[in-house]
CSV table of C-alpha atoms in Angstrom, one decimal:
chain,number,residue,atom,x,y,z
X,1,UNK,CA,43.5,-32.9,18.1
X,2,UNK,CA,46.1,-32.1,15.3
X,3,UNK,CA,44.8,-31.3,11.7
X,4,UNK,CA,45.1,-33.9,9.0
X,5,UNK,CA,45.2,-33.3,5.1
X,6,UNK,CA,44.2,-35.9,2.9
X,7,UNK,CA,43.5,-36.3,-0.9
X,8,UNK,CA,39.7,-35.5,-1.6
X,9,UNK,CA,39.5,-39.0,-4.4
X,10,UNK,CA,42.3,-41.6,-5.3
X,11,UNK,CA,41.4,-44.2,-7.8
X,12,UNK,CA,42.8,-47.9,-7.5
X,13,UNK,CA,43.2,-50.8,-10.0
X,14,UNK,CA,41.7,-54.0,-8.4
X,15,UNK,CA,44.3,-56.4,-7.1
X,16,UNK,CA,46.8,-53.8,-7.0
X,17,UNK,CA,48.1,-52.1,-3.6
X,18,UNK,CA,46.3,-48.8,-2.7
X,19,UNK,CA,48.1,-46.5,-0.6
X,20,UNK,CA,46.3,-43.9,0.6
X,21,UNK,CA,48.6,-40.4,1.9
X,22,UNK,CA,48.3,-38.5,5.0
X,23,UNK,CA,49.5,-35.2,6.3
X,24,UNK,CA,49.9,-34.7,10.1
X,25,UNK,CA,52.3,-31.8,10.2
X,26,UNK,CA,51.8,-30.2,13.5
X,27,UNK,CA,51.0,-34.1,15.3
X,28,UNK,CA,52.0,-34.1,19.2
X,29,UNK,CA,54.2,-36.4,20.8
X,30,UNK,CA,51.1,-38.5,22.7
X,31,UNK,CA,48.8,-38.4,19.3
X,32,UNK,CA,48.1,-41.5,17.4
X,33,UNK,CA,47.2,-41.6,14.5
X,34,UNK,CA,44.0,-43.8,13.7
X,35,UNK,CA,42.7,-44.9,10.3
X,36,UNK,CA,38.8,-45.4,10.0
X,37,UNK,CA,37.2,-46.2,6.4
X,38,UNK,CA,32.9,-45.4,5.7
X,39,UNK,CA,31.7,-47.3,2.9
X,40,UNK,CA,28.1,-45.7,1.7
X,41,UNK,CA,25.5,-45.3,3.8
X,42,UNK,CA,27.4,-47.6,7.0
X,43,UNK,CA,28.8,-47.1,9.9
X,44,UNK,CA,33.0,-46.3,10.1
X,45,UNK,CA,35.0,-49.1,10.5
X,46,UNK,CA,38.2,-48.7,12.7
X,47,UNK,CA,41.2,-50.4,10.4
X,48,UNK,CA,44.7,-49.7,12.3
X,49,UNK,CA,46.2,-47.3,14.7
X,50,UNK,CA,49.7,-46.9,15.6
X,51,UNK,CA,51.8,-44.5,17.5
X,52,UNK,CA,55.7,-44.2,15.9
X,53,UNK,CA,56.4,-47.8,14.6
X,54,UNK,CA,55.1,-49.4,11.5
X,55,UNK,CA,51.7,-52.0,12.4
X,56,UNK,CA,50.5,-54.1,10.0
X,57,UNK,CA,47.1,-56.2,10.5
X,58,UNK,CA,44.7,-58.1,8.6
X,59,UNK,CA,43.3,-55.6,6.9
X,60,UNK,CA,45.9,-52.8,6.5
X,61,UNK,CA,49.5,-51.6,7.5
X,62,UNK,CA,50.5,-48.4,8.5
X,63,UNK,CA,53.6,-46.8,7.9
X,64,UNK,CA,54.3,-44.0,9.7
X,65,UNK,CA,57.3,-41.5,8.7
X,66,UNK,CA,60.4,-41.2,11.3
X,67,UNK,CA,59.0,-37.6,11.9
X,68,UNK,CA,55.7,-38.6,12.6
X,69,UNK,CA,54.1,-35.6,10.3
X,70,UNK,CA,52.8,-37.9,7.4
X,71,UNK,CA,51.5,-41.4,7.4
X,72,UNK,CA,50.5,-43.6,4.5
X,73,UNK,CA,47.7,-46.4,5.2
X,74,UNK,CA,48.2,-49.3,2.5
X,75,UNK,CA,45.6,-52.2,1.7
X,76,UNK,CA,47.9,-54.6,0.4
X,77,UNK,CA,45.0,-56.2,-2.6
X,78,UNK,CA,42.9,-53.4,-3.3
X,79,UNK,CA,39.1,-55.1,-4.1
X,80,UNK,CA,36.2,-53.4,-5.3
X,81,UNK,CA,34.9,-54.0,-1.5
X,82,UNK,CA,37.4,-51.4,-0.2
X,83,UNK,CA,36.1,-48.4,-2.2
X,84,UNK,CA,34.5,-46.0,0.5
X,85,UNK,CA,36.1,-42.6,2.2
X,86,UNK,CA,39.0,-43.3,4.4
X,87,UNK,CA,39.5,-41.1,7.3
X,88,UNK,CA,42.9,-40.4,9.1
X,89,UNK,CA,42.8,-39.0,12.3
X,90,UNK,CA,45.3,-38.1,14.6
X,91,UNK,CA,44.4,-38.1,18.6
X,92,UNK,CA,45.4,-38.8,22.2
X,93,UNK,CA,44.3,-41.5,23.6
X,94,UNK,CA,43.9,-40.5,27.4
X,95,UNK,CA,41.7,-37.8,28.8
X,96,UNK,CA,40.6,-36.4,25.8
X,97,UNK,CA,38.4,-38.8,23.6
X,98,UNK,CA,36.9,-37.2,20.4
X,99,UNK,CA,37.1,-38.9,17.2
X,100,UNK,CA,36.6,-35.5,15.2
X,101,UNK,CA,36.4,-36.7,10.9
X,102,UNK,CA,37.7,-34.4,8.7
X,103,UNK,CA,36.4,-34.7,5.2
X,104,UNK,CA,38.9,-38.4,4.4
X,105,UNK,CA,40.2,-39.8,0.6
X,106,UNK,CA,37.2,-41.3,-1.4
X,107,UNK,CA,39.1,-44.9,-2.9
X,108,UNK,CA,37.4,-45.7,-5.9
X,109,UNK,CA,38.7,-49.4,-6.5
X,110,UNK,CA,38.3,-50.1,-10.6
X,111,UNK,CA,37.9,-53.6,-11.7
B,1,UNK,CA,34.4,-58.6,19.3
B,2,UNK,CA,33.9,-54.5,19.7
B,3,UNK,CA,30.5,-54.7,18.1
B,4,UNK,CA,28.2,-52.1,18.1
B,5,UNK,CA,24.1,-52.4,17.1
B,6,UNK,CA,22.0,-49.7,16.1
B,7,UNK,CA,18.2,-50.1,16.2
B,8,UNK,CA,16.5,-49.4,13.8
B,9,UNK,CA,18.2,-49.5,10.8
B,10,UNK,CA,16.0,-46.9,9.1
B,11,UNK,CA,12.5,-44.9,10.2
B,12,UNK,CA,10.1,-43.1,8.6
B,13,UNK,CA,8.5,-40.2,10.8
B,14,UNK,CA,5.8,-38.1,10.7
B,15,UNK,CA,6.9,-33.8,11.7
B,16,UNK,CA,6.6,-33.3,15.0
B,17,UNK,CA,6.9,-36.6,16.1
B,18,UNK,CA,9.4,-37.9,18.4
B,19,UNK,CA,12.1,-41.0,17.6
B,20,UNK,CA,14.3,-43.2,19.6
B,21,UNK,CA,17.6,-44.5,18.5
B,22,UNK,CA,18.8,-47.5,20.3
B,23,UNK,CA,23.1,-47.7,20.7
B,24,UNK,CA,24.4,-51.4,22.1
B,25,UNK,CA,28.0,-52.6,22.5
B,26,UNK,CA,27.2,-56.5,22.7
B,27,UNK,CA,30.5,-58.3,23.3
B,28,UNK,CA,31.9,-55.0,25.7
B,29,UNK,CA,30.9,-53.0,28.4
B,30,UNK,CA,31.2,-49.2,27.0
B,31,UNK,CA,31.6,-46.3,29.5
B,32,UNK,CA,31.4,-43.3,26.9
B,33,UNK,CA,29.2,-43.4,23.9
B,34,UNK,CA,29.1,-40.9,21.1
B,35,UNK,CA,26.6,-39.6,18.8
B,36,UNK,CA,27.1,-38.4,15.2
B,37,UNK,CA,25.2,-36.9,12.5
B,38,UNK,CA,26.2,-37.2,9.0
B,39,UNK,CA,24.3,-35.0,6.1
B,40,UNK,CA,24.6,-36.4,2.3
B,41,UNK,CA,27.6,-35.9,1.3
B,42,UNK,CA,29.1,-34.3,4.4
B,43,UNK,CA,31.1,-35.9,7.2
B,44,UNK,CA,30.6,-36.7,10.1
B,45,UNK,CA,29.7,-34.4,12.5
B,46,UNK,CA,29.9,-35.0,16.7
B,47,UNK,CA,27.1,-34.0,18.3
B,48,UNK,CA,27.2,-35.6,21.7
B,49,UNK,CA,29.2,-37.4,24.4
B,50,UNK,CA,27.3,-39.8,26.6
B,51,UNK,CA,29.0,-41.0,29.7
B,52,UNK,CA,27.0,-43.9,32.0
B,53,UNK,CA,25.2,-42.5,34.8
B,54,UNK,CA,25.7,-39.0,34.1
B,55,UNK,CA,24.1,-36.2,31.5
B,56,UNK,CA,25.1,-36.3,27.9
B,57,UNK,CA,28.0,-33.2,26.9
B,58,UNK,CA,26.6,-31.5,24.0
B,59,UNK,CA,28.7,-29.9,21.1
B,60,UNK,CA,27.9,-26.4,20.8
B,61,UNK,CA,25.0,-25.6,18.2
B,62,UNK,CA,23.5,-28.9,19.5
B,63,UNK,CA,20.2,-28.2,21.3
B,64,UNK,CA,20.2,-30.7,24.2
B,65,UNK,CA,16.6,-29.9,24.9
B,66,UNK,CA,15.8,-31.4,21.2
B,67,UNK,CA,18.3,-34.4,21.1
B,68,UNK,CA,17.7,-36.3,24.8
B,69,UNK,CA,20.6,-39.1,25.5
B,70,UNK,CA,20.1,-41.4,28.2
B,71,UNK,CA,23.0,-43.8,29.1
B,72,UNK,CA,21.7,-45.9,31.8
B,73,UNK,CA,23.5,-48.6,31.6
B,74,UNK,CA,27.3,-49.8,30.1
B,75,UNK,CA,26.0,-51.4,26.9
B,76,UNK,CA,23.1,-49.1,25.9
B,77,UNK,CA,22.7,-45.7,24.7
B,78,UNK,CA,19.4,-43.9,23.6
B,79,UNK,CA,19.3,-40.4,21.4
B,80,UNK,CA,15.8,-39.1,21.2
B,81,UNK,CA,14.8,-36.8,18.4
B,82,UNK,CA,12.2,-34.8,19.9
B,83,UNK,CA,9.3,-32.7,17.9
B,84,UNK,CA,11.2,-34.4,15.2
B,85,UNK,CA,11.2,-31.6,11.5
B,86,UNK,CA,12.4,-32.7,8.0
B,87,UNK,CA,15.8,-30.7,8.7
B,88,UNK,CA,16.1,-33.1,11.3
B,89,UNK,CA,16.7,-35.9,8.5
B,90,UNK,CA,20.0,-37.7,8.4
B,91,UNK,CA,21.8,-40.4,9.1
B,92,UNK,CA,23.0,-40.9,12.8
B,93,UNK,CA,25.6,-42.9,14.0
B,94,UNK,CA,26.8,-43.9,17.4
B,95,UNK,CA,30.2,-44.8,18.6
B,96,UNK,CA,31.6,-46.9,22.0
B,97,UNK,CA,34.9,-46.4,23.6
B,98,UNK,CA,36.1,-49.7,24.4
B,99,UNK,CA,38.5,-48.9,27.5
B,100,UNK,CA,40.2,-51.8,27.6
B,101,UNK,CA,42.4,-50.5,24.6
B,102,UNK,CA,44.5,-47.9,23.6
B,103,UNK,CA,41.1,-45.6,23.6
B,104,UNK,CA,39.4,-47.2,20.1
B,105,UNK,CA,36.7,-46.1,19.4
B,106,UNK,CA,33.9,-48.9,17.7
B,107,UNK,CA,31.0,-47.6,15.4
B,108,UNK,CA,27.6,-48.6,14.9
B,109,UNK,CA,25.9,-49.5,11.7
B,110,UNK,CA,24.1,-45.9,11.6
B,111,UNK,CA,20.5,-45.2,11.7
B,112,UNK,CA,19.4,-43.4,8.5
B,113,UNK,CA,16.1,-41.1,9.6
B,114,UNK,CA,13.4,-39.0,7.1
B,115,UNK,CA,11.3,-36.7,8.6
B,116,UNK,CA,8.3,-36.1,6.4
C-alpha cells in the first residue's frame, strides 16, 4: 500500500467546513484512497472512498487531485461530534486487503 | 447495514487468565475478519487476518500461540488472549470485509481490555 502524509492536529470552528489534507505521492493506478475517522476510545468509522473522480456522500466529499497524489476529505458543517483522528489510506481493493493506519489528522472542532 | 458487534465492551482480567473477544457482522456475511490492537495514544496496529474455515495469518511479532482466532462461521470471529499479562492491556478492535463492495472494510466498536 502507498504511504500517506497527513497533518498530526487541525483545529475547526463549529459550523464551518473542515478540510482535512492528504499526501499520496507515490499512489498506484488500482489504489483507492479511503477515508476512516476514530473518535476516542471507538471503533473507525469508514466515511468515503473514491478512485479518480470526486464522491460526495452524507457525511463527507472527497476531492481527489487530477494527479491522484493528494486528496482533501471535507465535512461540509464541521460539529463538535466530528472531532476525532481521521485516517487516509490509500489501497487496492482486490487480492490484497489490509487496511494498514498510519498515525491520521486529530480535528479538534471548537464551538 | 455493514454493522459490526464486539462483545464485551470492556473486561477486567485477573494475570494469567485467559479472555475471549467475540467479532459479529449482523446485517452481512463476512469472509475475512481482522484483528487490531491499539495502545493509548498509538494507532492502530494489525495483528491478524482471519479467513472462514481456515487458520488465522499472523503479522510478524504476533505470537499466534498467545492470540488464538477462530472463524468458524461467516458472521463470527473469536480472538483469545491466552495466559493473559498487564502488557497485554489495550484496546482491540475487529474489522469485516464486506465483499459485496469495492473491498470496504467495516469496524467494530472495540473491546477495551486491563490485565491486572
Amino acid at each position: 500500500d502507498a504511504k500517506t502524509t497527513q497533518p498530526p492536529s487541525m483545529d475547526c470552528a463549529e459550523g464551518r467546513a473542515a478540510n482535512l489534507p492528504c499526501n499520496h505521492s507515490t499512489i498506484s493506478g488500482n489504489e483507492y484512497v479511503y477515508w476512516y475517522r476514530q473518535i476516542h476510545s471507538q471503533g473507525p468509522q469508514y466515511i468515503i472512498h473514491g478512485l479518480k473522480n470526486n464522491e460526495t456522500n452524507e457525511m463527507a466529499s472527497l476531492i481527489i487531485t487530477e494527479d491522484r497524489k493528494s486528496s482533501t476529505l471535507i465535512l461540509p458543517h464541521a460539529t463538535l461530534r466530528d472531532t476525532a483522528v481521521y485516517y487516509c489510506i490509500v489501497r487496492v481493493t482486490r487480492g490484497y486487503q489490509k487496511v494498514t493506519f498510519g498515525t491520521g489528522t486529530k480535528l479538534q472542532v471548537i464551538p | 447495514g455493514a454493522v459490526v458487534s464486539q462483545h464485551p465492551s470492556w473486561v477486567i482480567c485477573k494475570s494469567g487468565t485467559s479472555v475471549k473477544i467475540e467479532c459479529r457482522s449482523l446485517d452481512f456475511q463476512a469472509t475475512t475478519m481482522f484483528w487490531y490492537r491499539q495502545f493509548p495514544k498509538q494507532s492502530l496496529m494489525l495483528m491478524a487476518t482471519s479467513n472462514e474455515g481456515s487458520k488465522a495469518t499472523y503479522e510478524q511479532g504476533v505470537e499466534k500461540d498467545k492470540f488464538l482466532i477462530n472463524h468458524a462461521s461467516l458472521t463470527l470471529s473469536t480472538l483469545t488472549v491466552t495466559s493473559a499479562h498487564p502488557e497485554d492491556s489495550s484496546f482491540y478492535i475487529c474489522s469485516a470485509r464486506v465483499a459485496e463492495s469495492t473491498d470496504t472494510q467495516y469496524f467494530g466498536p472495540g473491546t477495551r481490555l486491563t490485565v491486572l
